[in-house]
PDB file of C-alpha atoms (C1' of nucleotides) in Angstrom:
ATOM      1  CA  MET A   1       0.644   7.913 -16.183  1.00 65.00           C
ATOM      2  CA  THR A   2      -1.272   6.624 -18.935  1.00 64.00           C
ATOM      3  CA  ALA A   3      -4.616   4.850 -17.923  1.00 57.00           C
ATOM      4  CA  LYS A   4      -3.368   3.257 -14.734  1.00 69.00           C
ATOM      5  CA  SER A   5       0.118   1.955 -15.643  1.00 81.00           C
ATOM      6  CA  MET A   6       1.461   0.221 -12.036  1.00 93.00           C
ATOM      7  CA  THR A   7       4.482   1.438  -9.919  1.00 94.00           C
ATOM      8  CA  ARG A   8       7.647  -0.103 -10.240  1.00 94.00           C
ATOM      9  CA  ALA A   9       7.444  -1.425  -6.610  1.00 95.00           C
ATOM     10  CA  ALA A  10       3.809  -2.941  -7.855  1.00 96.00           C
ATOM     11  CA  PHE A  11       5.719  -4.655 -10.935  1.00 97.00           C
ATOM     12  CA  PHE A  12       8.556  -6.668  -8.780  1.00 96.00           C
ATOM     13  CA  VAL A  13       6.256  -7.791  -5.864  1.00 97.00           C
ATOM     14  CA  LEU A  14       3.869  -9.420  -9.098  1.00 97.00           C
ATOM     15  CA  THR A  15       6.651 -10.685 -10.454  1.00 97.00           C
ATOM     16  CA  ALA A  16       7.935 -11.820  -6.618  1.00 96.00           C
ATOM     17  CA  LEU A  17       5.003 -13.777  -6.812  1.00 97.00           C
ATOM     18  CA  ALA A  18       4.715 -15.379 -10.399  1.00 96.00           C
ATOM     19  CA  ASP A  19       5.900 -18.627  -9.529  1.00 95.00           C
ATOM     20  CA  GLN A  20       4.511 -19.191  -5.920  1.00 95.00           C
ATOM     21  CA  PRO A  21       2.749 -17.876  -2.973  1.00 96.00           C
ATOM     22  CA  ARG A  22       5.145 -16.066  -0.764  1.00 96.00           C
ATOM     23  CA  HIS A  23       4.862 -13.979   2.459  1.00 95.00           C
ATOM     24  CA  GLY A  24       6.085 -10.207   2.890  1.00 92.00           C
ATOM     25  CA  TYR A  25       9.704 -11.224   4.012  1.00 93.00           C
ATOM     26  CA  GLY A  26      10.065 -13.537   1.358  1.00 94.00           C
ATOM     27  CA  ILE A  27       8.878 -10.871  -1.164  1.00 96.00           C
ATOM     28  CA  LEU A  28      11.656  -8.428  -0.283  1.00 94.00           C
ATOM     29  CA  ARG A  29      14.372 -11.023  -0.597  1.00 94.00           C
ATOM     30  CA  GLU A  30      12.635 -12.591  -3.437  1.00 95.00           C
ATOM     31  CA  VAL A  31      12.655  -9.199  -5.287  1.00 94.00           C
ATOM     32  CA  GLU A  32      16.207  -8.237  -4.636  1.00 92.00           C
ATOM     33  CA  GLU A  33      17.425 -11.671  -5.809  1.00 91.00           C
ATOM     34  CA  LEU A  34      15.917 -11.960  -9.147  1.00 92.00           C
ATOM     35  CA  SER A  35      16.507  -8.573  -9.661  1.00 91.00           C
ATOM     36  CA  ASP A  36      20.355  -9.615  -8.905  1.00 88.00           C
ATOM     37  CA  GLY A  37      20.640  -7.368  -6.110  1.00 88.00           C
ATOM     38  CA  GLU A  38      19.287  -4.049  -7.798  1.00 90.00           C
ATOM     39  CA  VAL A  39      15.987  -3.410  -7.082  1.00 91.00           C
ATOM     40  CA  LEU A  40      15.796  -3.458  -3.239  1.00 90.00           C
ATOM     41  CA  LEU A  41      11.998  -2.974  -1.365  1.00 92.00           C
ATOM     42  CA  ARG A  42      11.711  -1.430   1.554  1.00 91.00           C
ATOM     43  CA  VAL A  43       9.953  -2.656   4.172  1.00 93.00           C
ATOM     44  CA  GLY A  44       7.886   0.652   4.414  1.00 92.00           C
ATOM     45  CA  THR A  45       6.565   0.445   0.947  1.00 94.00           C
ATOM     46  CA  LEU A  46       5.776  -3.487   0.511  1.00 96.00           C
ATOM     47  CA  TYR A  47       2.677  -3.217   2.695  1.00 95.00           C
ATOM     48  CA  GLY A  48       0.852  -0.449   1.035  1.00 94.00           C
ATOM     49  CA  VAL A  49       1.718  -2.140  -2.138  1.00 96.00           C
ATOM     50  CA  LEU A  50       0.093  -5.575  -0.899  1.00 96.00           C
ATOM     51  CA  ASP A  51      -2.930  -3.419   0.363  1.00 95.00           C
ATOM     52  CA  ARG A  52      -3.684  -1.849  -3.386  1.00 95.00           C
ATOM     53  CA  LEU A  53      -2.799  -4.737  -5.333  1.00 96.00           C
ATOM     54  CA  THR A  54      -5.273  -6.812  -2.868  1.00 95.00           C
ATOM     55  CA  ALA A  55      -7.610  -3.811  -3.322  1.00 94.00           C
ATOM     56  CA  ASP A  56      -7.337  -3.990  -7.020  1.00 93.00           C
ATOM     57  CA  GLY A  57      -7.784  -7.531  -7.205  1.00 94.00           C
ATOM     58  CA  LEU A  58      -4.514  -8.754  -8.336  1.00 96.00           C
ATOM     59  CA  ILE A  59      -3.137 -10.680  -5.543  1.00 96.00           C
ATOM     60  CA  VAL A  60      -4.829 -12.455  -2.465  1.00 96.00           C
ATOM     61  CA  LEU A  61      -4.195 -13.916   0.633  1.00 95.00           C
ATOM     62  CA  ASP A  62      -3.085 -17.445   0.244  1.00 94.00           C
ATOM     63  CA  ARG A  63      -3.255 -18.473   3.599  1.00 92.00           C
ATOM     64  CA  GLU A  64      -1.794 -18.047   7.331  1.00 93.00           C
ATOM     65  CA  GLU A  65       1.106 -19.769   8.536  1.00 91.00           C
ATOM     66  CA  VAL A  66       2.688 -19.969  11.871  1.00 91.00           C
ATOM     67  CA  GLN A  67       6.455 -21.279  11.314  1.00 82.00           C
ATOM     68  CA  GLN A  68       8.311 -21.412  14.653  1.00 80.00           C
ATOM     69  CA  GLY A  69       6.181 -18.950  16.389  1.00 81.00           C
ATOM     70  CA  ARG A  70       6.741 -16.511  13.527  1.00 87.00           C
ATOM     71  CA  LEU A  71       3.430 -15.626  11.774  1.00 90.00           C
ATOM     72  CA  ARG A  72       3.926 -15.670   7.443  1.00 94.00           C
ATOM     73  CA  ARG A  73       1.042 -14.430   5.675  1.00 95.00           C
ATOM     74  CA  TYR A  74       1.196 -15.811   2.224  1.00 96.00           C
ATOM     75  CA  TYR A  75      -0.026 -13.719  -0.879  1.00 97.00           C
ATOM     76  CA  ARG A  76      -0.551 -15.240  -4.511  1.00 96.00           C
ATOM     77  CA  LEU A  77      -1.503 -13.443  -7.889  1.00 97.00           C
ATOM     78  CA  THR A  78      -4.855 -13.804  -8.974  1.00 96.00           C
ATOM     79  CA  ASP A  79      -5.728 -14.612 -12.815  1.00 95.00           C
ATOM     80  CA  ASP A  80      -6.131 -10.892 -13.270  1.00 95.00           C
ATOM     81  CA  GLY A  81      -2.660 -10.062 -11.871  1.00 96.00           C
ATOM     82  CA  VAL A  82      -1.328 -12.665 -13.997  1.00 96.00           C
ATOM     83  CA  ALA A  83      -2.594 -11.116 -17.363  1.00 96.00           C
ATOM     84  CA  THR A  84      -1.930  -7.521 -15.834  1.00 96.00           C
ATOM     85  CA  LEU A  85       1.956  -8.582 -15.012  1.00 96.00           C
ATOM     86  CA  ASP A  86       2.414 -10.063 -18.554  1.00 96.00           C
ATOM     87  CA  ALA A  87       0.689  -6.727 -20.018  1.00 95.00           C
ATOM     88  CA  GLU A  88       3.259  -4.908 -18.163  1.00 96.00           C
ATOM     89  CA  ALA A  89       6.050  -6.835 -18.941  1.00 96.00           C
ATOM     90  CA  GLU A  90       4.864  -6.353 -22.615  1.00 95.00           C
ATOM     91  CA  ARG A  91       4.764  -3.121 -22.293  1.00 95.00           C
ATOM     92  CA  MET A  92       7.890  -2.239 -20.343  1.00 96.00           C
ATOM     93  CA  ALA A  93      10.111  -4.737 -23.288  1.00 96.00           C
ATOM     94  CA  ALA A  94       8.345  -2.572 -25.965  1.00 95.00           C
ATOM     95  CA  GLY A  95       9.596   0.439 -24.006  1.00 96.00           C
ATOM     96  CA  ALA A  96      12.933  -0.711 -23.866  1.00 96.00           C
ATOM     97  CA  GLY A  97      13.012  -1.920 -27.518  1.00 96.00           C
ATOM     98  CA  ALA A  98      11.827   1.332 -28.458  1.00 96.00           C
ATOM     99  CA  ALA A  99      14.642   3.084 -26.314  1.00 97.00           C
ATOM    100  CA  LYS A 100      17.674   1.041 -28.014  1.00 96.00           C
ATOM    101  CA  ARG A 101      16.377   1.409 -31.422  1.00 96.00           C
ATOM    102  CA  ARG A 102      16.391   5.074 -31.082  1.00 96.00           C
ATOM    103  CA  ILE A 103      19.678   5.447 -29.559  1.00 96.00           C
ATOM    104  CA  ALA A 104      20.903   4.016 -32.681  1.00 94.00           C
ATOM    105  CA  GLU A 105      19.175   6.003 -34.594  1.00 90.00           C
ATOM    106  CA  GLY A 106      21.008   9.037 -32.805  1.00 80.00           C
ATOM    107  CA  ARG A 107      24.108   7.632 -32.804  1.00 82.00           C
ATOM    108  CA  ALA A 108      23.535   7.173 -36.515  1.00 80.00           C
ATOM    109  CA  ALA A 109      22.840  11.084 -37.046  1.00 74.00           C
ATOM    110  CA  HIS A 110      26.011  12.471 -35.502  1.00 68.00           C
ATOM    111  CA  PRO A 111      29.381  10.755 -36.223  1.00 64.00           C
ATOM    112  CA  ALA A 112      30.177   9.468 -32.948  1.00 56.00           C
ATOM    113  CA  PRO A 113      32.967   7.131 -33.470  1.00 57.00           C
ATOM    114  CA  ARG A 114      35.435   9.296 -35.373  1.00 53.00           C
ATOM    115  CA  THR A 115      37.762   6.915 -36.515  1.00 53.00           C
ATOM    116  CA  SER A 116      39.455   9.105 -39.229  1.00 50.00           C
ATOM    117  CA  PRO A 117      38.130  12.740 -40.703  1.00 50.00           C
ATOM    118  CA  GLY A 118      37.919  12.114 -44.440  1.00 47.00           C
ATOM    119  CA  HIS A 119      34.730  10.328 -46.084  1.00 50.00           C
ATOM    120  CA  VAL A 120      32.058   9.236 -43.931  1.00 49.00           C
ATOM    121  CA  PRO A 121      30.820   5.552 -44.841  1.00 48.00           C
ATOM    122  CA  PRO A 122      27.229   5.764 -46.756  1.00 48.00           C
ATOM    123  CA  ALA A 123      25.355   6.098 -43.287  1.00 44.00           C
ATOM    124  CA  ALA A 124      23.938   2.786 -43.045  1.00 42.00           C
ATOM    125  CA  PRO A 125      21.357   2.559 -45.342  1.00 41.00           C
ATOM    126  CA  GLY A 126      18.588   0.747 -44.571  1.00 36.00           C
ATOM    127  CA  LEU A 127      19.159   0.207 -40.688  1.00 35.00           C
ATOM    128  CA  ALA A 128      15.983   0.923 -38.342  1.00 39.00           C
ATOM    129  CA  GLY A 129      13.553   0.928 -41.439  1.00 35.00           C
ATOM    130  CA  GLY A 130      10.513   0.067 -39.422  1.00 36.00           C
ATOM    131  CA  HIS A 131      10.365   1.707 -36.236  1.00 41.00           C
ATOM    132  CA  ALA A 132       7.113   0.579 -35.468  1.00 38.00           C
TER     133      ALA A 132
ATOM    134  CA  MET B   1      13.452   2.703  -5.188  1.00 65.00           C
ATOM    135  CA  THR B   2      16.979   1.307  -5.479  1.00 64.00           C
ATOM    136  CA  ALA B   3      19.672   3.641  -6.138  1.00 57.00           C
ATOM    137  CA  LYS B   4      18.432   6.495  -8.590  1.00 69.00           C
ATOM    138  CA  SER B   5      16.132   4.442 -10.751  1.00 82.00           C
ATOM    139  CA  MET B   6      14.353   7.081 -13.024  1.00 93.00           C
ATOM    140  CA  THR B   7      10.463   7.850 -13.439  1.00 95.00           C
ATOM    141  CA  ARG B   8       8.662   6.544 -16.113  1.00 95.00           C
ATOM    142  CA  ALA B   9       7.726  10.039 -17.332  1.00 96.00           C
ATOM    143  CA  ALA B  10      11.648  10.870 -17.540  1.00 97.00           C
ATOM    144  CA  PHE B  11      12.478   7.328 -19.223  1.00 97.00           C
ATOM    145  CA  PHE B  12      10.210   8.162 -22.203  1.00 97.00           C
ATOM    146  CA  VAL B  13      10.877  12.172 -22.779  1.00 97.00           C
ATOM    147  CA  LEU B  14      14.664  10.856 -22.312  1.00 97.00           C
ATOM    148  CA  THR B  15      13.115   7.967 -25.210  1.00 97.00           C
ATOM    149  CA  ALA B  16      12.056  11.098 -27.189  1.00 97.00           C
ATOM    150  CA  LEU B  17      14.972  12.831 -27.171  1.00 97.00           C
ATOM    151  CA  ALA B  18      17.118   9.647 -27.834  1.00 96.00           C
ATOM    152  CA  ASP B  19      17.107   9.985 -32.086  1.00 95.00           C
ATOM    153  CA  GLN B  20      17.080  13.836 -31.991  1.00 95.00           C
ATOM    154  CA  PRO B  21      16.512  17.273 -30.349  1.00 96.00           C
ATOM    155  CA  ARG B  22      12.951  18.283 -29.682  1.00 96.00           C
ATOM    156  CA  HIS B  23      10.969  20.859 -28.071  1.00 95.00           C
ATOM    157  CA  GLY B  24       8.429  20.346 -25.322  1.00 93.00           C
ATOM    158  CA  TYR B  25       5.377  19.867 -27.561  1.00 94.00           C
ATOM    159  CA  GLY B  26       6.977  18.031 -29.658  1.00 95.00           C
ATOM    160  CA  ILE B  27       8.133  15.800 -26.878  1.00 96.00           C
ATOM    161  CA  LEU B  28       4.505  15.188 -25.753  1.00 95.00           C
ATOM    162  CA  ARG B  29       3.215  14.779 -29.369  1.00 95.00           C
ATOM    163  CA  GLU B  30       6.307  12.141 -29.835  1.00 95.00           C
ATOM    164  CA  VAL B  31       6.041   9.677 -26.491  1.00 95.00           C
ATOM    165  CA  GLU B  32       2.292   9.402 -27.703  1.00 93.00           C
ATOM    166  CA  GLU B  33       3.434   7.977 -30.721  1.00 92.00           C
ATOM    167  CA  LEU B  34       6.703   6.118 -29.880  1.00 93.00           C
ATOM    168  CA  SER B  35       4.984   4.257 -27.525  1.00 92.00           C
ATOM    169  CA  ASP B  36       1.670   3.309 -29.886  1.00 89.00           C
ATOM    170  CA  GLY B  37      -1.001   5.888 -28.046  1.00 90.00           C
ATOM    171  CA  GLU B  38      -0.283   4.295 -24.839  1.00 90.00           C
ATOM    172  CA  VAL B  39       1.474   6.856 -23.064  1.00 92.00           C
ATOM    173  CA  LEU B  40       0.073  10.278 -22.872  1.00 91.00           C
ATOM    174  CA  LEU B  41       2.750  12.666 -21.210  1.00 93.00           C
ATOM    175  CA  ARG B  42       0.758  15.770 -19.561  1.00 93.00           C
ATOM    176  CA  VAL B  43       1.817  19.260 -19.818  1.00 94.00           C
ATOM    177  CA  GLY B  44       1.996  19.823 -16.289  1.00 93.00           C
ATOM    178  CA  THR B  45       4.483  16.789 -16.075  1.00 95.00           C
ATOM    179  CA  LEU B  46       6.474  18.026 -18.827  1.00 96.00           C
ATOM    180  CA  TYR B  47       8.292  20.677 -17.347  1.00 96.00           C
ATOM    181  CA  GLY B  48       9.238  19.166 -13.739  1.00 95.00           C
ATOM    182  CA  VAL B  49      10.729  16.205 -15.775  1.00 97.00           C
ATOM    183  CA  LEU B  50      12.649  18.291 -18.122  1.00 97.00           C
ATOM    184  CA  ASP B  51      14.213  20.600 -15.256  1.00 95.00           C
ATOM    185  CA  ARG B  52      14.918  17.789 -13.121  1.00 95.00           C
ATOM    186  CA  LEU B  53      16.855  15.822 -16.504  1.00 96.00           C
ATOM    187  CA  THR B  54      18.648  19.319 -16.599  1.00 96.00           C
ATOM    188  CA  ALA B  55      19.650  19.351 -13.260  1.00 94.00           C
ATOM    189  CA  ASP B  56      21.045  15.795 -13.207  1.00 94.00           C
ATOM    190  CA  GLY B  57      22.898  16.673 -16.567  1.00 95.00           C
ATOM    191  CA  LEU B  58      20.819  14.435 -18.953  1.00 97.00           C
ATOM    192  CA  ILE B  59      19.299  16.718 -20.933  1.00 97.00           C
ATOM    193  CA  VAL B  60      20.775  20.299 -21.901  1.00 96.00           C
ATOM    194  CA  LEU B  61      19.036  23.213 -23.973  1.00 95.00           C
ATOM    195  CA  ASP B  62      20.169  22.663 -27.442  1.00 94.00           C
ATOM    196  CA  ARG B  63      18.731  26.032 -29.358  1.00 93.00           C
ATOM    197  CA  GLU B  64      15.958  28.008 -29.089  1.00 93.00           C
ATOM    198  CA  GLU B  65      13.813  29.214 -32.538  1.00 91.00           C
ATOM    199  CA  VAL B  66      10.610  31.504 -33.014  1.00 91.00           C
ATOM    200  CA  GLN B  67       9.174  29.362 -35.776  1.00 82.00           C
ATOM    201  CA  GLN B  68       5.942  32.001 -36.652  1.00 82.00           C
ATOM    202  CA  GLY B  69       5.903  33.795 -33.830  1.00 83.00           C
ATOM    203  CA  ARG B  70       5.397  30.723 -31.371  1.00 88.00           C
ATOM    204  CA  LEU B  71       9.021  30.042 -29.136  1.00 91.00           C
ATOM    205  CA  ARG B  72      10.650  26.784 -29.404  1.00 94.00           C
ATOM    206  CA  ARG B  73      13.035  25.324 -27.017  1.00 95.00           C
ATOM    207  CA  TYR B  74      14.790  22.532 -28.159  1.00 97.00           C
ATOM    208  CA  TYR B  75      16.551  20.075 -25.639  1.00 97.00           C
ATOM    209  CA  ARG B  76      18.949  17.175 -26.811  1.00 96.00           C
ATOM    210  CA  LEU B  77      20.254  14.207 -24.418  1.00 97.00           C
ATOM    211  CA  THR B  78      23.879  14.931 -23.290  1.00 96.00           C
ATOM    212  CA  ASP B  79      26.495  11.519 -23.121  1.00 96.00           C
ATOM    213  CA  ASP B  80      25.709  10.881 -19.688  1.00 96.00           C
ATOM    214  CA  GLY B  81      21.829  11.081 -20.909  1.00 96.00           C
ATOM    215  CA  VAL B  82      22.389   8.789 -23.470  1.00 96.00           C
ATOM    216  CA  ALA B  83      24.176   6.182 -21.334  1.00 96.00           C
ATOM    217  CA  THR B  84      21.974   6.302 -18.730  1.00 96.00           C
ATOM    218  CA  LEU B  85      19.100   5.703 -20.956  1.00 97.00           C
ATOM    219  CA  ASP B  86      20.548   2.851 -22.605  1.00 96.00           C
ATOM    220  CA  ALA B  87      21.046   1.449 -18.658  1.00 95.00           C
ATOM    221  CA  GLU B  88      17.457   1.994 -18.209  1.00 96.00           C
ATOM    222  CA  ALA B  89      16.395   0.252 -21.346  1.00 96.00           C
ATOM    223  CA  GLU B  90      18.776  -2.606 -20.118  1.00 95.00           C
ATOM    224  CA  ARG B  91      16.800  -2.942 -17.043  1.00 95.00           C
ATOM    225  CA  MET B  92      13.534  -2.863 -17.950  1.00 96.00           C
ATOM    226  CA  ALA B  93      14.366  -5.352 -20.352  1.00 96.00           C
ATOM    227  CA  ALA B  94      15.623  -7.745 -18.239  1.00 95.00           C
ATOM    228  CA  GLY B  95      12.596  -6.855 -15.542  1.00 96.00           C
ATOM    229  CA  ALA B  96      10.620  -8.015 -18.464  1.00 96.00           C
ATOM    230  CA  GLY B  97      11.944 -10.994 -19.015  1.00 96.00           C
ATOM    231  CA  ALA B  98      11.935 -12.098 -15.495  1.00 96.00           C
ATOM    232  CA  ALA B  99       8.451 -11.713 -15.165  1.00 96.00           C
ATOM    233  CA  LYS B 100       7.367 -13.613 -18.505  1.00 96.00           C
ATOM    234  CA  ARG B 101       9.902 -16.152 -17.457  1.00 96.00           C
ATOM    235  CA  ARG B 102       8.073 -16.513 -13.940  1.00 96.00           C
ATOM    236  CA  ILE B 103       4.699 -16.242 -15.332  1.00 96.00           C
ATOM    237  CA  ALA B 104       5.716 -19.438 -17.360  1.00 94.00           C
ATOM    238  CA  GLU B 105       6.790 -21.513 -14.502  1.00 90.00           C
ATOM    239  CA  GLY B 106       4.113 -20.542 -12.357  1.00 80.00           C
ATOM    240  CA  ARG B 107       1.926 -21.853 -14.940  1.00 82.00           C
ATOM    241  CA  ALA B 108       3.767 -25.043 -14.798  1.00 79.00           C
ATOM    242  CA  ALA B 109       3.086 -25.229 -11.423  1.00 74.00           C
ATOM    243  CA  HIS B 110      -0.643 -25.479 -11.654  1.00 67.00           C
ATOM    244  CA  PRO B 111      -2.669 -27.390 -14.548  1.00 64.00           C
ATOM    245  CA  ALA B 112      -3.901 -24.061 -16.271  1.00 56.00           C
ATOM    246  CA  PRO B 113      -5.197 -24.469 -19.616  1.00 57.00           C
ATOM    247  CA  ARG B 114      -7.553 -26.806 -18.649  1.00 53.00           C
ATOM    248  CA  THR B 115      -9.211 -27.509 -22.224  1.00 53.00           C
ATOM    249  CA  SER B 116     -11.002 -30.703 -22.213  1.00 48.00           C
ATOM    250  CA  PRO B 117     -10.580 -32.852 -19.403  1.00 49.00           C
ATOM    251  CA  GLY B 118      -8.629 -35.862 -21.133  1.00 46.00           C
ATOM    252  CA  HIS B 119      -5.383 -35.618 -22.622  1.00 49.00           C
ATOM    253  CA  VAL B 120      -4.029 -31.922 -23.120  1.00 47.00           C
ATOM    254  CA  PRO B 121      -2.204 -31.262 -26.071  1.00 48.00           C
ATOM    255  CA  PRO B 122       1.999 -30.494 -25.442  1.00 47.00           C
ATOM    256  CA  ALA B 123       1.062 -26.936 -24.148  1.00 44.00           C
ATOM    257  CA  ALA B 124       2.344 -25.323 -27.681  1.00 42.00           C
ATOM    258  CA  PRO B 125       5.618 -25.438 -28.058  1.00 42.00           C
ATOM    259  CA  GLY B 126       7.311 -22.241 -28.691  1.00 37.00           C
ATOM    260  CA  LEU B 127       4.290 -19.622 -28.754  1.00 36.00           C
ATOM    261  CA  ALA B 128       4.081 -17.852 -25.497  1.00 40.00           C
ATOM    262  CA  GLY B 129       5.358 -14.788 -26.683  1.00 38.00           C
ATOM    263  CA  GLY B 130       2.594 -14.195 -29.271  1.00 38.00           C
ATOM    264  CA  HIS B 131      -0.305 -11.882 -28.366  1.00 44.00           C
ATOM    265  CA  ALA B 132       1.476  -8.410 -28.132  1.00 40.00           C
TER     266      ALA B 132
ATOM    267  C1'  DG C   1      22.077 -15.122  29.757  1.00 50.03           C
ATOM    268  C1'  DC C   2      22.614 -11.102  26.959  1.00 50.03           C
ATOM    269  C1'  DG C   3      23.251  -8.810  23.156  1.00 50.03           C
ATOM    270  C1'  DA C   4      23.342  -8.995  18.370  1.00 50.03           C
ATOM    271  C1'  DT C   5      21.340 -10.456  14.210  1.00 50.03           C
ATOM    272  C1'  DA C   6      17.891 -12.231  11.149  1.00 50.03           C
ATOM    273  C1'  DT C   7      12.934 -13.204  10.771  1.00 50.03           C
ATOM    274  C1'  DA C   8       8.338 -11.620  10.461  1.00 50.03           C
ATOM    275  C1'  DT C   9       4.716  -8.191  10.748  1.00 50.03           C
ATOM    276  C1'  DA C  10       2.775  -3.202  11.195  1.00 50.03           C
ATOM    277  C1'  DT C  11       2.137   2.072  11.109  1.00 50.03           C
ATOM    278  C1'  DC C  12       3.392   6.891   9.919  1.00 50.03           C
ATOM    279  C1'  DG C  13       5.300  11.333   8.419  1.00 50.03           C
ATOM    280  C1'  DG C  14       8.112  13.554   5.004  1.00 50.03           C
ATOM    281  C1'  DC C  15       8.985  14.108   0.603  1.00 50.03           C
ATOM    282  C1'  DA C  16       9.178  13.160  -4.531  1.00 50.03           C
ATOM    283  C1'  DG C  17       6.516  13.466  -8.642  1.00 50.03           C
ATOM    284  C1'  DC C  18       2.298  12.985 -11.943  1.00 50.03           C
ATOM    285  C1'  DC C  19      -1.579  15.389 -13.075  1.00 50.03           C
ATOM    286  C1'  DG C  20      -5.705  18.539 -13.782  1.00 50.03           C
ATOM    287  C1'  DA C  21      -6.696  23.324 -13.897  1.00 50.03           C
ATOM    288  C1'  DT C  22      -5.336  27.239 -14.881  1.00 50.03           C
ATOM    289  C1'  DA C  23      -3.132  31.213 -17.949  1.00 50.03           C
ATOM    290  C1'  DT C  24      -0.754  33.766 -21.627  1.00 50.03           C
ATOM    291  C1'  DA C  25       0.194  34.023 -26.638  1.00 50.03           C
ATOM    292  C1'  DT C  26      -0.010  33.305 -31.423  1.00 50.03           C
ATOM    293  C1'  DC C  27      -1.613  31.150 -36.130  1.00 50.03           C
ATOM    294  C1'  DC C  28      -5.260  28.693 -38.880  1.00 50.03           C
ATOM    295  C1'  DT C  29      -9.843  27.418 -39.995  1.00 50.03           C
ATOM    296  C1'  DG C  30     -14.721  27.667 -40.341  1.00 50.03           C
TER     297       DG C  30
ATOM    298  C1'  DC D   1     -14.793  36.001 -34.384  1.00 50.03           C
ATOM    299  C1'  DA D   2     -15.018  31.436 -32.305  1.00 50.03           C
ATOM    300  C1'  DG D   3     -12.588  27.423 -31.845  1.00 50.03           C
ATOM    301  C1'  DG D   4      -8.646  24.353 -31.678  1.00 50.03           C
ATOM    302  C1'  DA D   5      -3.754  23.272 -32.543  1.00 50.03           C
ATOM    303  C1'  DT D   6       0.795  24.762 -31.094  1.00 50.03           C
ATOM    304  C1'  DA D   7       3.413  26.371 -27.493  1.00 50.03           C
ATOM    305  C1'  DT D   8       5.413  27.891 -23.468  1.00 50.03           C
ATOM    306  C1'  DA D   9       4.322  28.024 -17.545  1.00 50.03           C
ATOM    307  C1'  DT D  10       2.538  27.289 -12.678  1.00 50.03           C
ATOM    308  C1'  DC D  11       0.231  25.641  -8.843  1.00 50.03           C
ATOM    309  C1'  DG D  12      -2.481  22.714  -5.591  1.00 50.03           C
ATOM    310  C1'  DG D  13      -3.765  18.212  -4.439  1.00 50.03           C
ATOM    311  C1'  DC D  14      -2.907  13.390  -4.412  1.00 50.03           C
ATOM    312  C1'  DT D  15      -0.611   9.161  -4.756  1.00 50.03           C
ATOM    313  C1'  DG D  16       3.334   6.632  -3.420  1.00 50.03           C
ATOM    314  C1'  DC D  17       8.134   5.445  -2.033  1.00 50.03           C
ATOM    315  C1'  DC D  18      11.195   5.757   1.955  1.00 50.03           C
ATOM    316  C1'  DG D  19      13.137   6.349   6.704  1.00 50.03           C
ATOM    317  C1'  DA D  20      12.373   5.422  11.122  1.00 50.03           C
ATOM    318  C1'  DT D  21      10.206   3.082  14.599  1.00 50.03           C
ATOM    319  C1'  DA D  22       7.623  -0.294  17.370  1.00 50.03           C
ATOM    320  C1'  DT D  23       6.730  -5.602  18.493  1.00 50.03           C
ATOM    321  C1'  DA D  24       7.408 -10.401  18.708  1.00 50.03           C
ATOM    322  C1'  DT D  25       9.849 -14.668  18.415  1.00 50.03           C
ATOM    323  C1'  DA D  26      14.374 -17.666  16.900  1.00 50.03           C
ATOM    324  C1'  DT D  27      19.093 -18.235  16.183  1.00 50.03           C
ATOM    325  C1'  DC D  28      24.199 -17.631  17.179  1.00 50.03           C
ATOM    326  C1'  DG D  29      28.346 -16.189  19.647  1.00 50.03           C
ATOM    327  C1'  DC D  30      30.159 -15.198  23.925  1.00 50.03           C
TER     328       DC D  30
END
DNA sequence: GCGATATATATCGGCAGCCGATATATCCTG
DNA sequence: CAGGATATATCGGCTGCCGATATATATCGC
């Protein structure tokens, strides 16, 4: 969008890896859990994201294990990955805050509640002052 | 990604329209301003987003003005648009919070700071948030 | 033992969405 | 008159997500 701005899928993969290394399938389940079931990463999405993040140096292959005959390929965040995720989280929080603030400003503009027709109250004096 | 989950461009367009109706070019400048210059929507992006949001019933054409020979097409949020934006802001804040929390958990796992070999200070009590 | 399900990897084609380039038109400044 | 800001709109290309598909092993129920 702007300079680089990561995709949603990439954000959630990084978030899933933020506390500890995980393997592909584990990331899928972890993303679902940490988002309260709202975000369901698809298998077809995962490996493309993993490749791109690796190419960008945000994650690295941590180790490979063979657990009961099944291969597990564990990835972990690099320092750069942590910093990038942190910055993105900051941006998202700022964006969410801006949206919330503006919704409130918009509600102040037009008579939303419509409790009783007569006089309108002084339209909320100082609120939302700064707005960044 | 999941069910619907709007795109970043759509989110910022909705946010720009949250406080008052604006026309296309005004949205472009407003998004840049409200994001502190970090997000630069392109003209080529805008109209596709506007069409999609209109088709989804999240915005509507408010009015058309001719200001000094230049046409201005103003859009505004519908009630559905406000609700959708609000929900998305909530999701983003939750995601940002989850990422921050997990980064902190990850840092707790491995000895991050390494300031001086002896005793490490109590790891900075409340800070973390700072930097922005 | 066999089929279904879960775990675990990987690839490919299609489609949606963002961007750069381009086009048109008016107004202002130098 | 040239250049830039304002203001609209379109199109081709590339990136990225998803659904489908393939392969392989372990587990559980029947």
